[in-house]
mmCIF file of N, CA and C in Angstrom:
data_model
loop_
_atom_site.group_PDB
_atom_site.id
_atom_site.type_symbol
_atom_site.label_atom_id
_atom_site.label_comp_id
_atom_site.label_asym_id
_atom_site.label_seq_id
_atom_site.Cartn_x
_atom_site.Cartn_y
_atom_site.Cartn_z
ATOM 1 N N MET A 1 -166.722 96.310 62.164
ATOM 2 C CA MET A 1 -167.201 97.239 63.358
ATOM 3 C C MET A 1 -165.469 96.337 64.001
ATOM 4 N N TYR A 2 -164.785 95.956 64.273
ATOM 5 C CA TYR A 2 -163.841 96.152 65.907
ATOM 6 C C TYR A 2 -162.842 96.271 64.732
ATOM 7 N N LYS A 3 -161.821 97.824 64.697
ATOM 8 C CA LYS A 3 -160.692 97.267 64.048
ATOM 9 C C LYS A 3 -159.928 96.956 63.895
ATOM 10 N N THR A 4 -159.809 96.420 65.120
ATOM 11 C CA THR A 4 -158.163 95.654 65.779
ATOM 12 C C THR A 4 -158.215 94.191 65.990
ATOM 13 N N LYS A 5 -159.160 93.911 65.377
ATOM 14 C CA LYS A 5 -159.719 92.330 65.664
ATOM 15 C C LYS A 5 -158.381 90.762 65.084
ATOM 16 N N ASP A 6 -157.602 91.550 63.919
ATOM 17 C CA ASP A 6 -157.203 90.634 62.695
ATOM 18 C C ASP A 6 -155.676 91.118 63.200
ATOM 19 N N THR A 7 -154.898 91.775 64.769
ATOM 20 C CA THR A 7 -154.116 91.624 65.524
ATOM 21 C C THR A 7 -153.778 90.967 65.911
ATOM 22 N N LYS A 8 -152.097 90.951 65.959
ATOM 23 C CA LYS A 8 -151.065 89.288 66.343
ATOM 24 C C LYS A 8 -150.738 89.788 67.556
ATOM 25 N N VAL A 9 -150.814 88.919 68.752
ATOM 26 C CA VAL A 9 -150.123 89.466 70.085
ATOM 27 C C VAL A 9 -148.502 89.787 69.578
ATOM 28 N N LYS A 10 -148.445 88.655 69.038
ATOM 29 C CA LYS A 10 -146.930 89.428 68.769
ATOM 30 C C LYS A 10 -146.363 91.562 68.407
ATOM 31 N N TYR A 11 -147.601 91.641 67.356
ATOM 32 C CA TYR A 11 -147.383 92.866 67.349
ATOM 33 C C TYR A 11 -147.399 93.588 68.133
ATOM 34 N N LEU A 12 -148.516 93.028 69.273
ATOM 35 C CA LEU A 12 -148.851 93.934 70.463
ATOM 36 C C LEU A 12 -147.775 93.721 71.441
ATOM 37 N N LYS A 13 -147.796 93.082 71.352
ATOM 38 C CA LYS A 13 -146.188 92.609 72.259
ATOM 39 C C LYS A 13 -144.927 94.103 71.620
ATOM 40 N N SER A 14 -144.916 94.109 71.212
ATOM 41 C CA SER A 14 -143.698 94.523 70.329
ATOM 42 C C SER A 14 -143.980 96.389 70.297
ATOM 43 N N VAL A 15 -145.496 96.405 69.989
ATOM 44 C CA VAL A 15 -145.990 98.234 71.268
ATOM 45 C C VAL A 15 -145.507 99.415 72.553
ATOM 46 N N GLU A 16 -144.317 100.168 71.532
ATOM 47 C CA GLU A 16 -143.326 100.307 72.006
ATOM 48 C C GLU A 16 -144.165 102.144 73.181
ATOM 49 N N ILE A 17 -144.942 101.902 73.991
ATOM 50 C CA ILE A 17 -145.700 102.624 74.960
ATOM 51 C C ILE A 17 -145.336 103.773 75.320
ATOM 52 N N GLN A 18 -145.694 105.702 75.102
ATOM 53 C CA GLN A 18 -144.823 105.944 75.639
ATOM 54 C C GLN A 18 -145.758 106.900 76.700
ATOM 55 N N HIS A 19 -144.899 107.757 77.313
ATOM 56 C CA HIS A 19 -145.789 107.979 78.724
ATOM 57 C C HIS A 19 -146.049 106.735 79.490
ATOM 58 N N GLN A 20 -145.284 105.767 79.626
ATOM 59 C CA GLN A 20 -145.383 104.672 80.660
ATOM 60 C C GLN A 20 -145.863 105.236 82.087
ATOM 61 N N GLU A 21 -144.553 105.785 82.221
ATOM 62 C CA GLU A 21 -144.308 106.505 84.170
ATOM 63 C C GLU A 21 -145.535 107.434 84.428
ATOM 64 N N GLU A 22 -145.558 107.810 83.135
ATOM 65 C CA GLU A 22 -147.152 109.097 83.712
ATOM 66 C C GLU A 22 -148.420 107.819 84.203
ATOM 67 N N ILE A 23 -148.939 106.336 82.790
ATOM 68 C CA ILE A 23 -149.115 106.419 83.259
ATOM 69 C C ILE A 23 -149.730 105.084 84.155
ATOM 70 N N LEU A 24 -148.527 105.296 84.569
ATOM 71 C CA LEU A 24 -147.900 104.043 85.799
ATOM 72 C C LEU A 24 -148.584 104.887 87.319
ATOM 73 N N ALA A 25 -148.033 106.614 86.624
ATOM 74 C CA ALA A 25 -148.644 106.861 88.650
ATOM 75 C C ALA A 25 -149.845 107.073 88.639
ATOM 76 N N ARG A 26 -150.361 107.885 87.310
ATOM 77 C CA ARG A 26 -152.105 107.513 87.219
ATOM 78 C C ARG A 26 -152.584 106.828 87.479
ATOM 79 N N THR A 27 -153.055 104.805 87.126
ATOM 80 C CA THR A 27 -153.758 103.991 86.696
ATOM 81 C C THR A 27 -153.138 103.178 87.387
ATOM 82 N N LYS A 28 -151.477 102.949 88.970
ATOM 83 C CA LYS A 28 -151.054 102.460 89.860
ATOM 84 C C LYS A 28 -151.091 100.794 88.569
ATOM 85 N N ARG A 29 -150.720 101.149 87.623
ATOM 86 C CA ARG A 29 -150.430 99.721 86.256
ATOM 87 C C ARG A 29 -149.822 100.172 85.467
ATOM 88 N N LYS A 30 -149.172 99.448 84.439
ATOM 89 C CA LYS A 30 -148.947 100.205 83.268
ATOM 90 C C LYS A 30 -150.232 98.646 81.968
ATOM 91 N N LEU A 31 -149.713 99.712 80.752
ATOM 92 C CA LEU A 31 -150.659 100.387 79.859
ATOM 93 C C LEU A 31 -150.255 98.403 79.512
ATOM 94 N N ASP A 32 -151.106 97.949 79.152
ATOM 95 C CA ASP A 32 -150.297 95.901 78.162
ATOM 96 C C ASP A 32 -151.543 96.411 77.106
ATOM 97 N N PRO A 33 -151.055 96.325 76.220
ATOM 98 C CA PRO A 33 -151.932 96.625 74.822
ATOM 99 C C PRO A 33 -152.257 94.888 74.765
ATOM 100 N N VAL A 34 -151.304 94.150 75.224
ATOM 101 C CA VAL A 34 -152.378 92.437 75.489
ATOM 102 C C VAL A 34 -153.279 92.272 75.825
ATOM 103 N N GLN A 35 -153.406 93.129 77.203
ATOM 104 C CA GLN A 35 -154.311 93.096 78.008
ATOM 105 C C GLN A 35 -155.049 93.673 77.659
ATOM 106 N N ALA A 36 -155.202 94.809 76.944
ATOM 107 C CA ALA A 36 -156.611 95.636 76.803
ATOM 108 C C ALA A 36 -157.339 94.755 75.918
ATOM 109 N N PHE A 37 -156.362 94.598 74.814
ATOM 110 C CA PHE A 37 -156.836 93.239 73.227
ATOM 111 C C PHE A 37 -157.782 92.165 74.051
ATOM 112 N N GLU A 38 -157.029 91.576 75.267
ATOM 113 C CA GLU A 38 -158.205 90.825 74.966
ATOM 114 C C GLU A 38 -159.771 90.897 76.231
ATOM 115 N N VAL A 39 -158.722 92.156 77.009
ATOM 116 C CA VAL A 39 -160.509 92.681 77.701
ATOM 117 C C VAL A 39 -161.583 92.806 77.297
ATOM 118 N N ILE A 40 -160.611 93.791 75.609
ATOM 119 C CA ILE A 40 -161.715 93.656 74.840
ATOM 120 C C ILE A 40 -162.759 92.546 73.687
ATOM 121 N N LYS A 41 -161.379 91.932 73.521
ATOM 122 C CA LYS A 41 -162.148 90.264 73.398
ATOM 123 C C LYS A 41 -162.980 89.737 74.260
ATOM 124 N N ASN A 42 -162.884 89.605 75.246
ATOM 125 C CA ASN A 42 -163.799 89.307 75.917
ATOM 126 C C ASN A 42 -164.778 89.810 76.036
ATOM 127 N N GLU A 43 -165.207 90.886 75.964
ATOM 128 C CA GLU A 43 -166.031 91.685 75.947
ATOM 129 C C GLU A 43 -166.712 91.911 74.869
ATOM 130 N N SER A 44 -166.589 91.312 73.644
ATOM 131 C CA SER A 44 -167.018 91.379 72.472
ATOM 132 C C SER A 44 -168.046 89.783 72.309
ATOM 133 N N LYS A 45 -167.442 89.202 72.962
ATOM 134 C CA LYS A 45 -167.430 87.773 72.982
ATOM 135 C C LYS A 45 -167.027 87.519 71.878
ATOM 136 N N GLY A 46 -165.145 87.394 71.764
ATOM 137 C CA GLY A 46 -164.133 87.681 70.394
ATOM 138 C C GLY A 46 -164.923 88.239 68.853
ATOM 139 N N PHE A 47 -165.488 89.916 69.840
ATOM 140 C CA PHE A 47 -165.264 90.424 68.733
ATOM 141 C C PHE A 47 -166.624 90.181 66.968
ATOM 142 N N SER A 48 -167.285 89.283 68.744
ATOM 143 C CA SER A 48 -168.777 89.933 67.023
ATOM 144 C C SER A 48 -170.449 89.746 67.800
ATOM 145 N N LYS A 49 -170.291 90.099 69.117
ATOM 146 C CA LYS A 49 -170.836 90.886 69.816
ATOM 147 C C LYS A 49 -170.859 93.064 69.782
ATOM 148 N N ALA A 50 -171.683 93.810 69.236
ATOM 149 C CA ALA A 50 -171.552 95.237 69.613
ATOM 150 C C ALA A 50 -172.141 95.218 70.993
ATOM 151 N N ASP A 51 -170.778 96.077 71.560
ATOM 152 C CA ASP A 51 -170.257 96.005 72.513
ATOM 153 C C ASP A 51 -169.954 97.814 72.491
ATOM 154 N N VAL A 52 -171.039 99.227 73.078
ATOM 155 C CA VAL A 52 -170.650 99.973 73.627
ATOM 156 C C VAL A 52 -168.938 100.298 73.367
ATOM 157 N N LYS A 53 -168.757 99.944 75.003
ATOM 158 C CA LYS A 53 -167.373 99.858 75.160
ATOM 159 C C LYS A 53 -166.561 99.373 74.846
ATOM 160 N N ALA A 54 -166.365 98.159 74.242
ATOM 161 C CA ALA A 54 -165.654 97.497 74.040
ATOM 162 C C ALA A 54 -164.819 98.022 73.150
ATOM 163 N N GLN A 55 -166.227 98.910 71.625
ATOM 164 C CA GLN A 55 -165.757 99.407 70.504
ATOM 165 C C GLN A 55 -164.593 100.628 70.736
ATOM 166 N N GLU A 56 -165.202 101.486 71.413
ATOM 167 C CA GLU A 56 -164.504 102.563 72.294
ATOM 168 C C GLU A 56 -163.601 102.557 72.557
ATOM 169 N N ALA A 57 -162.936 101.307 73.261
ATOM 170 C CA ALA A 57 -161.459 100.575 73.585
ATOM 171 C C ALA A 57 -160.685 100.400 72.223
ATOM 172 N N ASP A 58 -161.838 100.043 71.274
ATOM 173 C CA ASP A 58 -161.032 98.783 70.121
ATOM 174 C C ASP A 58 -160.697 100.202 69.574
ATOM 175 N N GLU A 59 -161.263 101.408 69.549
ATOM 176 C CA GLU A 59 -161.055 102.249 68.167
ATOM 177 C C GLU A 59 -159.376 103.401 69.353
ATOM 178 N N LEU A 60 -159.604 103.065 70.425
ATOM 179 C CA LEU A 60 -158.975 103.706 70.647
ATOM 180 C C LEU A 60 -157.642 102.787 70.932
ATOM 181 N N LEU A 61 -157.172 101.298 70.970
ATOM 182 C CA LEU A 61 -156.247 100.635 70.856
ATOM 183 C C LEU A 61 -155.816 100.542 69.759
ATOM 184 N N TYR A 62 -156.311 100.501 68.463
ATOM 185 C CA TYR A 62 -156.567 101.069 67.175
ATOM 186 C C TYR A 62 -155.826 102.002 66.852
ATOM 187 N N GLN A 63 -156.145 103.080 67.343
ATOM 188 C CA GLN A 63 -154.951 104.357 67.283
ATOM 189 C C GLN A 63 -154.000 104.943 68.289
ATOM 190 N N LEU A 64 -153.726 104.324 69.037
ATOM 191 C CA LEU A 64 -152.716 103.584 69.993
ATOM 192 C C LEU A 64 -151.048 102.664 69.022
ATOM 193 N N LEU A 65 -151.758 101.683 68.495
ATOM 194 C CA LEU A 65 -151.233 100.693 67.101
ATOM 195 C C LEU A 65 -150.565 101.488 66.154
ATOM 196 N N ASN A 66 -151.835 103.041 65.318
ATOM 197 C CA ASN A 66 -151.190 103.077 64.046
ATOM 198 C C ASN A 66 -150.615 104.562 64.548
ATOM 199 N N ARG A 67 -150.508 104.969 65.510
ATOM 200 C CA ARG A 67 -150.712 106.208 65.393
ATOM 201 C C ARG A 67 -148.517 106.983 64.994
ATOM 202 N N ASP A 68 -147.627 105.538 64.900
ATOM 203 C CA ASP A 68 -146.733 106.004 63.376
ATOM 204 C C ASP A 68 -147.184 106.257 62.417
ATOM 205 N N VAL A 69 -148.344 105.682 62.133
ATOM 206 C CA VAL A 69 -148.689 106.017 60.244
ATOM 207 C C VAL A 69 -149.592 107.346 60.301
ATOM 208 N N LYS A 70 -151.206 107.996 61.437
ATOM 209 C CA LYS A 70 -150.754 108.505 61.539
ATOM 210 C C LYS A 70 -149.701 110.074 61.210
ATOM 211 N N GLY A 71 -148.554 109.923 62.411
ATOM 212 C CA GLY A 71 -147.011 110.803 62.434
ATOM 213 C C GLY A 71 -146.940 111.102 61.222
ATOM 214 N N ILE A 72 -146.327 109.753 59.888
ATOM 215 C CA ILE A 72 -145.960 110.373 59.267
ATOM 216 C C ILE A 72 -147.063 111.362 58.130
ATOM 217 N N SER A 73 -147.652 110.234 57.618
ATOM 218 C CA SER A 73 -149.194 111.558 57.054
ATOM 219 C C SER A 73 -149.368 112.237 58.109
ATOM 220 N N ARG A 74 -148.861 113.609 58.536
ATOM 221 C CA ARG A 74 -148.642 114.595 58.687
ATOM 222 C C ARG A 74 -147.969 115.384 58.190
ATOM 223 N N THR A 75 -147.269 115.017 58.645
ATOM 224 C CA THR A 75 -145.273 115.556 57.348
ATOM 225 C C THR A 75 -145.476 115.946 56.272
ATOM 226 N N THR A 76 -144.566 117.286 55.612
ATOM 227 C CA THR A 76 -144.701 117.350 54.763
ATOM 228 C C THR A 76 -144.383 116.379 53.323
ATOM 229 N N SER A 77 -145.323 116.575 52.362
ATOM 230 C CA SER A 77 -145.789 115.348 51.951
ATOM 231 C C SER A 77 -145.439 116.566 50.363
ATOM 232 N N LYS A 78 -144.002 116.389 49.027
ATOM 233 C CA LYS A 78 -143.549 116.583 48.708
ATOM 234 C C LYS A 78 -144.562 116.426 47.190
ATOM 235 N N LYS A 79 -144.167 115.239 47.282
ATOM 236 C CA LYS A 79 -144.727 114.042 45.805
ATOM 237 C C LYS A 79 -146.395 113.951 45.634
ATOM 238 N N ARG A 80 -147.400 115.658 46.727
ATOM 239 C CA ARG A 80 -148.666 115.923 46.225
ATOM 240 C C ARG A 80 -148.663 116.999 45.989
ATOM 241 N N GLY A 81 -147.839 118.010 46.312
ATOM 242 C CA GLY A 81 -147.861 119.487 46.130
ATOM 243 C C GLY A 81 -148.985 119.975 47.433
ATOM 244 N N THR A 82 -148.826 119.121 48.638
ATOM 245 C CA THR A 82 -149.842 119.773 49.858
ATOM 246 C C THR A 82 -148.760 119.662 50.687
ATOM 247 N N ILE A 83 -148.827 120.537 52.014
ATOM 248 C CA ILE A 83 -147.901 120.780 53.361
ATOM 249 C C ILE A 83 -149.253 120.051 53.764
ATOM 250 N N LYS A 84 -148.943 120.066 54.941
ATOM 251 C CA LYS A 84 -149.890 119.168 56.036
ATOM 252 C C LYS A 84 -148.786 119.885 57.269
ATOM 253 N N LYS A 85 -150.052 120.063 58.130
ATOM 254 C CA LYS A 85 -148.837 120.010 59.344
ATOM 255 C C LYS A 85 -148.841 118.902 60.113
ATOM 256 N N GLU A 86 -147.265 119.111 60.934
ATOM 257 C CA GLU A 86 -146.253 118.291 61.652
ATOM 258 C C GLU A 86 -146.366 118.670 63.157
ATOM 259 N N LEU A 87 -147.321 118.206 63.938
ATOM 260 C CA LEU A 87 -147.327 118.607 65.240
ATOM 261 C C LEU A 87 -147.032 118.410 67.086
ATOM 262 N N SER A 88 -146.702 120.183 66.897
ATOM 263 C CA SER A 88 -145.055 119.825 67.910
ATOM 264 C C SER A 88 -145.320 119.087 68.980
ATOM 265 N N VAL A 89 -144.609 118.920 69.868
ATOM 266 C CA VAL A 89 -144.165 118.151 70.134
ATOM 267 C C VAL A 89 -145.217 117.885 72.116
ATOM 268 N N GLU A 90 -145.280 118.833 72.093
ATOM 269 C CA GLU A 90 -146.210 119.212 73.722
ATOM 270 C C GLU A 90 -148.403 119.793 72.740
ATOM 271 N N GLU A 91 -147.786 119.410 71.490
ATOM 272 C CA GLU A 91 -149.281 118.753 70.966
ATOM 273 C C GLU A 91 -149.157 116.620 70.778
ATOM 274 N N ILE A 92 -148.607 116.630 70.301
ATOM 275 C CA ILE A 92 -148.240 114.511 71.090
ATOM 276 C C ILE A 92 -147.987 114.335 72.267
ATOM 277 N N GLN A 93 -147.910 115.479 73.096
ATOM 278 C CA GLN A 93 -148.097 114.590 74.890
ATOM 279 C C GLN A 93 -149.334 114.853 74.656
ATOM 280 N N ILE A 94 -149.769 115.851 74.898
ATOM 281 C CA ILE A 94 -151.261 115.935 74.959
ATOM 282 C C ILE A 94 -152.698 115.267 74.485
ATOM 283 N N GLN A 95 -151.768 114.791 73.182
ATOM 284 C CA GLN A 95 -152.762 114.118 72.452
ATOM 285 C C GLN A 95 -152.636 113.003 73.550
ATOM 286 N N ALA A 96 -151.935 112.187 73.810
ATOM 287 C CA ALA A 96 -150.569 110.823 74.398
ATOM 288 C C ALA A 96 -151.806 110.905 75.646
ATOM 289 N N ARG A 97 -151.342 112.260 76.756
ATOM 290 C CA ARG A 97 -151.542 112.101 78.035
ATOM 291 C C ARG A 97 -154.126 111.796 77.562
ATOM 292 N N ALA A 98 -154.188 112.414 76.704
ATOM 293 C CA ALA A 98 -155.713 112.414 77.148
ATOM 294 C C ALA A 98 -156.049 110.423 76.323
ATOM 295 N N ARG A 99 -155.139 110.191 75.665
ATOM 296 C CA ARG A 99 -156.003 108.481 75.722
ATOM 297 C C ARG A 99 -155.255 107.893 76.741
ATOM 298 N N ALA A 100 -154.717 108.374 77.301
ATOM 299 C CA ALA A 100 -153.619 107.275 78.413
ATOM 300 C C ALA A 100 -155.198 107.701 79.442
ATOM 301 N N ARG A 101 -155.626 108.582 79.518
ATOM 302 C CA ARG A 101 -157.446 109.158 80.758
ATOM 303 C C ARG A 101 -157.910 108.231 80.241
ATOM 304 N N THR A 102 -157.891 108.328 78.576
ATOM 305 C CA THR A 102 -159.459 107.444 78.183
ATOM 306 C C THR A 102 -159.126 106.471 78.735
ATOM 307 N N ILE A 103 -158.579 105.712 78.225
ATOM 308 C CA ILE A 103 -158.240 104.292 77.861
ATOM 309 C C ILE A 103 -158.883 104.045 79.611
ATOM 310 N N GLU A 104 -158.045 104.689 80.519
ATOM 311 C CA GLU A 104 -157.600 104.696 81.580
ATOM 312 C C GLU A 104 -159.439 104.675 82.324
ATOM 313 N N LEU A 105 -160.494 104.962 82.256
ATOM 314 C CA LEU A 105 -161.795 105.210 82.550
ATOM 315 C C LEU A 105 -161.886 104.241 81.544
ATOM 316 N N LEU A 106 -162.207 103.868 80.373
ATOM 317 C CA LEU A 106 -162.730 102.407 79.962
ATOM 318 C C LEU A 106 -162.218 101.447 80.017
ATOM 319 N N GLU A 107 -161.133 100.952 81.051
ATOM 320 C CA GLU A 107 -160.580 99.925 81.964
ATOM 321 C C GLU A 107 -161.393 99.867 82.856
ATOM 322 N N LEU A 108 -161.959 101.489 83.865
ATOM 323 C CA LEU A 108 -162.444 101.431 85.059
ATOM 324 C C LEU A 108 -163.592 100.644 84.186
ATOM 325 N N GLU A 109 -164.250 101.694 84.160
ATOM 326 C CA GLU A 109 -165.663 101.162 83.335
ATOM 327 C C GLU A 109 -166.137 99.408 82.991
ATOM 328 N N LEU A 110 -164.468 98.676 82.711
ATOM 329 C CA LEU A 110 -165.203 97.376 82.216
ATOM 330 C C LEU A 110 -164.892 96.606 83.711
ATOM 331 N N GLU A 111 -164.058 97.253 83.951
ATOM 332 C CA GLU A 111 -163.845 96.551 85.414
ATOM 333 C C GLU A 111 -164.873 96.038 86.474
ATOM 334 N N LEU A 112 -165.987 97.726 86.105
ATOM 335 C CA LEU A 112 -166.750 97.647 87.151
ATOM 336 C C LEU A 112 -168.451 96.583 86.670
ATOM 337 N N GLU A 113 -168.795 96.876 85.228
ATOM 338 C CA GLU A 113 -168.975 96.529 84.435
ATOM 339 C C GLU A 113 -169.406 94.723 85.485
ATOM 340 N N LEU A 114 -167.815 93.808 84.534
ATOM 341 C CA LEU A 114 -167.496 92.482 85.384
ATOM 342 C C LEU A 114 -167.340 92.621 86.638
ATOM 343 N N ASN A 115 -167.365 93.770 87.760
ATOM 344 C CA ASN A 115 -167.941 92.929 88.914
ATOM 345 C C ASN A 115 -169.353 93.431 89.037
ATOM 346 N N ILE A 116 -169.716 93.831 88.507
ATOM 347 C CA ILE A 116 -171.235 93.874 88.239
ATOM 348 C C ILE A 116 -172.460 92.851 87.783
ATOM 349 N N LYS A 117 -171.284 92.988 87.469
ATOM 350 C CA LYS A 117 -171.900 90.989 86.890
ATOM 351 C C LYS A 117 -171.971 89.304 87.235
ATOM 352 N N SER A 118 -170.436 89.757 87.754
ATOM 353 C CA SER A 118 -170.442 88.215 88.834
ATOM 354 C C SER A 118 -171.231 88.452 89.980
ATOM 355 N N ALA A 119 -171.412 89.475 90.462
ATOM 356 C CA ALA A 119 -172.200 89.849 92.216
ATOM 357 C C ALA A 119 -173.739 89.947 91.932
#
């Protein structure tokens, strides 16, 4: 159900966030994988409750954590005899901006839900 459930905080702290300046400019705060993980964990009641927003955020965090693995699998593979498309820098930047916008929206929605629940 949740892909990042078994992720260690130590690993989250070591993740390098690309385009952090742009995220900071758009959201007025830096993207912190540890904080995102904690929000997902809290909203899903320790990864036990199926919550649509938490699952979407979990998927995005999972993609962020595994972006290097995807990059490797898209390069040319001579062992398999197949040629896979290598993403251009511009395509990667566009995808990163789209993920940043999506994460920003999810954070705002989660914050709004928390405010509504506490009111």
